[in-house]
């Protein structure tokens, strides 16, 4: 058996959540290693997969604090306004939308956010490359492609044996490898969840006119349809449909797909051109029953996978990363065992309620809006109209979307750990 290589933390998954946590932990003085089944060059390559993410302004503060924000900013589009409309069958452009419309404007909370937007739209490929570049600049060790053959938690340490025979040891292993997390499975942490029978059709389009940094979200019986502003007068379309219809849209000709877009959004998509291929992603909910196990912690999609209706999935995962980093760094500085149950329980208590509450909230939101029953439509339209007329409620929603509420980790306040 080879001599083990020793670290403070072994991080499984070098994607956005794993890389962010690695940067935060290394900034605090911990020796970490990232392992990932994909070559790390794949993170550095700006491979187009159609996906973009709404980054809360508090999350962007963390990227700046970790040295990754500067590389993202040229590719980040401000979202200064969000317009939410309850649409009608068969499409939002087929008749006038409901009078129930929500308008969120960053100017309303500018006095408390130093002029920050409601969020930034950034293509995932730009986030990945910025974080990967920061990982390299920080000198963090990356083993990729590499996969764990076995993960064994023992007294004082966890031993990870890789498929190539290398043996790694650390007091703590962090699972950040997504919904199928091998670390979570090795720790015997169960999940609860269900599919929605929906898929998200994702495409990037070039617009014939300036989007004005406005995000539009129409709630249709089949699911939400969002037009999200990107740089260079482009937009990301996230079109939720039943899985059967989504697959049909992916298989449709360019002409047929364009005709469906115009039917949904009419004049807003004037002179629109689809840039690149279309992608279809099945939508489901998955929540880990525990965030920790002996010498193990979960972050990101390994801990929770949510419907993209509010665009908060990645922000939730990055808040996990910030909270866990803060907990283990403080434990290290006071001489505690960073993988001990008492330390990991602090992380779990910090993040458990927020994760469960947001996951349940998003699920309820999807079920409320993804139907066309007249009583339900009336109730939600009245609710939207009420929120639109109460400035305090609108401001509360905007602060929540911006990630600036609750017990924030220092990184989300823009402070180093």
XYZ file of C-alpha atoms in Angstrom:
417
model
C 0.000 0.000 0.000
C 1.378 3.405 -0.968
C 2.197 6.039 1.612
C -0.837 8.302 2.098
C -0.703 11.936 0.986
C -2.058 14.030 3.842
C -4.271 17.114 3.616
C -6.578 19.082 5.836
C -9.532 18.619 3.469
C -10.192 16.398 0.463
C -12.786 17.953 -1.855
C -14.563 15.652 -4.288
C -15.779 17.696 -7.255
C -13.907 20.568 -8.897
C -16.993 22.283 -10.305
C -18.339 25.632 -9.209
C -19.235 24.699 -5.615
C -16.110 22.614 -5.038
C -13.736 25.184 -6.527
C -15.339 28.002 -4.519
C -14.981 26.059 -1.285
C -11.378 25.156 -2.131
C -10.529 28.821 -2.671
C -12.178 29.847 0.598
C -10.549 27.075 2.636
C -7.113 27.744 1.125
C -7.500 31.456 1.805
C -7.995 30.551 5.464
C -4.758 28.555 5.565
C -6.020 25.004 5.073
C -4.243 22.506 2.827
C -6.807 21.172 0.384
C -6.886 18.958 -2.676
C -9.548 18.804 -5.386
C -10.325 15.517 -7.114
C -12.559 15.291 -10.163
C -13.290 12.655 -12.821
C -12.970 15.230 -15.619
C -9.631 16.660 -16.789
C -9.179 20.051 -15.144
C -8.523 21.557 -18.565
C -12.238 21.014 -19.199
C -12.973 23.602 -16.476
C -10.604 26.067 -18.109
C -12.109 25.610 -21.569
C -15.115 27.899 -22.172
C -17.219 24.991 -23.447
C -20.695 26.171 -24.370
C -23.510 24.226 -22.682
C -26.247 26.839 -22.963
C -26.629 27.371 -19.226
C -26.434 30.713 -17.457
C -26.930 31.529 -13.804
C -28.409 34.444 -11.920
C -25.665 35.336 -9.452
C -26.913 37.180 -6.370
C -25.000 40.366 -5.647
C -23.919 38.910 -2.296
C -22.477 35.892 -4.125
C -20.544 38.211 -6.414
C -19.028 39.839 -3.333
C -17.681 36.408 -2.425
C -16.208 35.885 -5.892
C -14.435 39.236 -5.545
C -13.124 38.306 -2.089
C -11.776 35.016 -3.463
C -10.033 36.584 -6.448
C -12.368 35.221 -9.134
C -14.704 38.187 -9.619
C -12.458 40.248 -11.905
C -12.397 37.524 -14.571
C -16.206 37.227 -14.485
C -17.184 40.888 -14.563
C -16.632 41.462 -18.298
C -19.126 38.631 -18.899
C -21.637 39.584 -16.186
C -24.827 41.371 -17.178
C -26.633 43.424 -14.546
C -30.257 42.589 -13.804
C -31.690 45.932 -12.792
C -35.345 44.978 -13.167
C -37.348 41.770 -13.119
C -40.857 41.601 -14.571
C -42.982 38.606 -13.598
C -46.250 37.908 -15.429
C -48.870 35.210 -15.057
C -49.290 34.060 -18.654
C -52.133 32.320 -20.451
C -52.543 29.219 -22.558
C -51.302 28.509 -25.135
C -48.632 31.183 -24.937
C -47.838 34.521 -23.407
C -47.939 36.178 -26.818
C -51.260 34.671 -27.890
C -53.342 37.130 -25.884
C -52.777 39.983 -23.477
C -51.102 38.866 -20.261
C -52.839 38.954 -16.936
C -52.983 42.253 -15.102
C -51.223 40.445 -12.255
C -47.655 41.550 -12.835
C -44.777 41.889 -10.412
C -42.101 44.486 -10.996
C -38.869 44.395 -9.033
C -36.546 47.362 -9.489
C -33.028 47.600 -8.050
C -33.460 51.348 -7.580
C -35.947 50.660 -4.766
C -33.257 49.115 -2.575
C -30.231 51.040 -3.873
C -29.859 52.875 -0.557
C -29.135 49.551 1.189
C -27.137 47.796 -1.534
C -24.706 50.534 -2.622
C -26.253 50.579 -6.084
C -25.885 46.834 -6.694
C -28.292 45.268 -9.214
C -30.782 42.577 -8.227
C -28.226 40.116 -9.549
C -25.903 39.368 -12.441
C -26.534 36.956 -15.306
C -23.354 35.047 -16.124
C -22.890 32.095 -18.435
C -21.823 29.032 -16.478
C -18.792 28.554 -18.709
C -17.502 31.991 -17.639
C -17.996 31.156 -13.961
C -16.180 27.837 -14.354
C -13.187 29.321 -16.145
C -12.849 32.191 -13.662
C -12.934 29.840 -10.680
C -10.533 27.373 -12.322
C -8.109 30.204 -13.076
C -8.298 31.351 -9.452
C -7.646 27.785 -8.238
C -4.498 27.606 -10.351
C -3.371 31.080 -9.247
C -3.821 30.063 -5.598
C -1.620 26.983 -6.098
C -4.334 24.560 -5.008
C -3.555 20.940 -5.848
C -5.948 19.342 -8.318
C -6.018 15.639 -9.145
C -7.981 15.218 -12.358
C -9.000 13.027 -13.965
C -9.247 11.018 -10.776
C -11.985 9.051 -9.046
C -12.355 7.601 -5.590
C -12.376 3.817 -5.428
C -13.178 3.794 -1.720
C -13.866 6.309 1.048
C -13.428 5.120 4.617
C -14.039 7.337 7.640
C -12.029 6.299 10.671
C -10.926 7.729 14.012
C -9.335 11.119 13.380
C -9.210 10.855 9.590
C -10.828 9.696 6.383
C -8.900 7.627 3.860
C -9.701 8.054 0.179
C -8.215 5.515 -2.209
C -8.251 6.570 -5.843
C -8.695 4.231 -8.787
C -5.048 4.768 -9.758
C -3.986 3.430 -6.349
C -3.076 6.762 -4.743
C -4.129 7.092 -1.106
C -5.212 10.419 0.395
C -5.912 11.157 4.047
C -7.597 14.117 5.736
C -9.696 14.865 8.806
C -12.538 15.952 6.502
C -13.945 15.004 3.114
C -16.331 17.368 1.319
C -18.789 16.092 -1.274
C -19.336 18.649 -4.040
C -19.823 16.324 -7.011
C -23.483 17.026 -7.766
C -26.694 15.086 -7.376
C -25.111 11.646 -7.815
C -22.443 12.384 -5.186
C -20.287 9.308 -4.459
C -19.215 10.932 -1.173
C -22.841 11.181 -0.075
C -23.459 7.560 -1.034
C -20.307 6.371 0.757
C -21.480 8.226 3.873
C -24.868 6.447 3.590
C -26.783 9.732 3.541
C -30.204 9.177 1.992
C -32.124 11.681 -0.114
C -35.766 12.591 -0.602
C -37.155 14.013 -3.806
C -39.225 13.618 -6.912
C -39.331 14.521 -10.569
C -41.613 17.215 -11.929
C -42.307 15.588 -15.266
C -40.794 18.750 -16.707
C -37.605 19.608 -18.542
C -35.914 22.928 -19.120
C -35.199 23.828 -22.727
C -32.218 26.168 -22.683
C -31.026 28.334 -25.550
C -29.016 31.508 -26.001
C -30.361 34.071 -28.440
C -29.143 37.281 -30.019
C -31.771 40.018 -29.730
C -32.734 42.567 -32.326
C -32.926 45.299 -29.692
C -31.369 46.186 -26.346
C -32.816 44.202 -23.436
C -32.250 47.094 -21.030
C -30.903 44.755 -18.306
C -34.474 43.566 -17.686
C -35.304 39.934 -16.894
C -38.737 38.685 -17.927
C -40.456 35.668 -16.432
C -43.792 34.403 -17.707
C -45.579 31.713 -15.738
C -47.427 29.432 -18.136
C -49.442 26.268 -17.380
C -46.574 24.097 -18.604
C -44.047 25.921 -16.425
C -42.097 29.196 -16.383
C -40.534 30.763 -19.477
C -37.739 33.198 -18.719
C -35.853 35.707 -20.862
C -32.689 36.557 -18.954
C -30.320 39.324 -20.104
C -26.760 38.525 -21.113
C -23.910 40.666 -22.357
C -23.512 41.563 -26.053
C -27.271 42.095 -26.555
C -28.011 38.425 -25.979
C -30.440 36.628 -23.702
C -30.679 33.222 -22.112
C -34.023 31.512 -22.640
C -35.128 28.962 -20.073
C -38.283 27.329 -21.338
C -39.970 24.853 -19.008
C -42.267 22.318 -20.615
C -43.449 18.776 -20.021
C -40.619 16.377 -20.744
C -42.372 15.091 -23.872
C -42.809 18.581 -25.307
C -39.275 19.570 -24.333
C -37.816 16.651 -26.255
C -39.978 17.592 -29.233
C -38.618 21.140 -29.092
C -35.046 19.866 -29.012
C -35.738 17.716 -32.070
C -37.602 20.458 -33.959
C -36.076 22.204 -36.940
C -34.611 25.671 -36.407
C -37.574 27.165 -38.251
C -40.126 25.306 -36.126
C -38.314 26.204 -32.898
C -38.239 29.871 -33.899
C -41.964 29.776 -34.667
C -42.677 28.397 -31.178
C -40.552 31.158 -29.620
C -42.444 33.889 -31.454
C -45.733 32.305 -30.458
C -44.681 32.446 -26.826
C -43.254 35.967 -26.764
C -44.337 37.753 -29.895
C -42.858 41.173 -30.520
C -40.409 41.052 -27.611
C -38.323 38.548 -29.559
C -38.297 40.719 -32.660
C -35.447 39.778 -35.010
C -34.192 37.090 -32.631
C -31.505 34.604 -33.653
C -30.732 31.405 -31.747
C -27.006 31.224 -31.001
C -25.601 27.727 -30.676
C -27.443 24.470 -29.954
C -30.461 23.863 -27.742
C -30.152 21.854 -24.555
C -32.739 19.977 -22.497
C -32.297 19.335 -18.770
C -34.782 17.182 -16.778
C -36.095 18.961 -13.671
C -36.451 17.371 -10.259
C -36.101 18.015 -6.556
C -33.571 16.233 -4.387
C -32.682 16.967 -0.780
C -30.116 15.116 1.332
C -31.565 14.006 4.656
C -28.362 15.145 6.398
C -25.657 17.634 5.488
C -22.977 15.789 7.439
C -21.835 12.323 8.454
C -18.678 11.139 10.263
C -15.835 13.254 8.827
C -18.015 14.197 5.835
C -19.844 17.351 4.749
C -21.992 18.026 1.680
C -22.307 21.261 -0.268
C -24.045 22.352 -3.452
C -26.089 19.911 -5.512
C -24.744 17.025 -3.453
C -26.815 18.484 -0.617
C -29.808 19.877 -2.530
C -31.034 20.035 -6.090
C -33.933 22.410 -6.740
C -36.149 23.530 -9.595
C -34.530 26.498 -11.411
C -37.719 28.576 -11.152
C -36.061 31.257 -9.005
C -32.507 30.777 -10.268
C -31.203 30.243 -6.734
C -29.749 26.733 -6.886
C -26.124 27.747 -7.385
C -26.414 30.619 -4.897
C -27.637 28.146 -2.268
C -24.675 25.877 -2.972
C -22.160 28.691 -2.799
C -23.631 29.849 0.498
C -23.008 26.280 1.729
C -19.383 26.623 0.623
C -18.961 29.965 2.408
C -20.563 28.733 5.632
C -18.584 25.476 5.759
C -15.326 27.301 5.042
C -15.974 29.776 7.833
C -16.829 27.029 10.318
C -13.782 24.853 9.612
C -11.354 27.785 9.425
C -12.497 29.080 12.814
C -12.193 25.542 14.221
C -8.669 25.207 12.840
C -7.644 28.548 14.338
C -8.859 27.503 17.794
C -7.134 24.136 17.611
C -10.235 21.980 17.130
C -10.476 18.859 14.995
C -12.071 20.287 11.837
C -13.714 16.962 10.949
C -15.208 16.295 14.355
C -18.942 15.897 14.869
C -19.172 18.995 17.044
C -17.574 21.190 14.353
C -19.584 19.770 11.458
C -22.787 20.125 13.442
C -22.232 23.894 13.499
C -22.260 23.889 9.713
C -25.348 21.677 9.556
C -27.277 23.845 12.019
C -26.293 26.991 10.116
C -27.452 25.752 6.704
C -30.156 23.134 7.386
C -33.157 25.440 7.898
C -32.286 27.746 5.012
C -31.846 24.839 2.588
C -35.034 23.048 3.624
C -37.107 26.237 3.659
C -35.904 27.378 0.230
C -36.310 23.920 -1.297
C -39.868 23.656 0.005
C -40.607 27.208 -1.093
C -39.415 26.625 -4.644
C -41.386 23.381 -4.836
C -44.556 25.111 -3.692
C -43.946 27.945 -6.131
C -43.666 25.505 -9.042
C -46.856 23.699 -8.057
C -48.739 26.969 -7.596
C -47.826 28.370 -10.993
C -47.542 25.277 -13.205
C -51.268 24.784 -13.661
C -54.261 26.536 -15.168
C -56.999 25.844 -12.610
C -59.229 28.908 -12.357
C -59.377 29.104 -8.507
C -55.600 28.707 -8.231
C -55.020 31.285 -10.954
C -57.301 33.759 -9.177
C -55.517 33.230 -5.852
C -52.033 33.700 -7.259
C -53.056 36.710 -9.361
C -54.512 38.374 -6.273
C -51.315 37.564 -4.374
C -49.104 39.011 -7.098
C -51.209 42.151 -7.287
C -51.007 42.577 -3.504
C -47.207 42.198 -3.421
C -46.869 44.669 -6.272
C -48.766 47.260 -4.247
C -46.806 46.817 -0.993
C -43.293 48.299 -1.303
C -42.064 46.650 1.912
C -42.907 43.184 0.565
C -41.262 43.880 -2.773
C -38.120 45.083 -1.040
C -38.044 41.970 1.152
C -38.246 39.733 -1.910
C -35.465 41.686 -3.614
C -33.156 41.473 -0.618
C -33.784 37.723 -0.426
C -33.041 37.294 -4.143
C -29.865 39.312 -3.712
C -28.679 36.927 -1.008
C -28.350 39.736 1.526
C -30.685 38.417 4.233
C -30.250 36.084 7.173
C -27.089 35.057 8.984
C -24.592 35.653 6.186
C -21.112 34.123 6.115
C -18.351 36.715 6.003
C -17.512 35.968 2.373
C -21.057 36.896 1.304
C -20.518 40.252 2.986
C -17.392 40.674 0.898
C -15.053 40.061 3.843
C -12.125 37.614 3.754
C -12.187 34.547 5.968
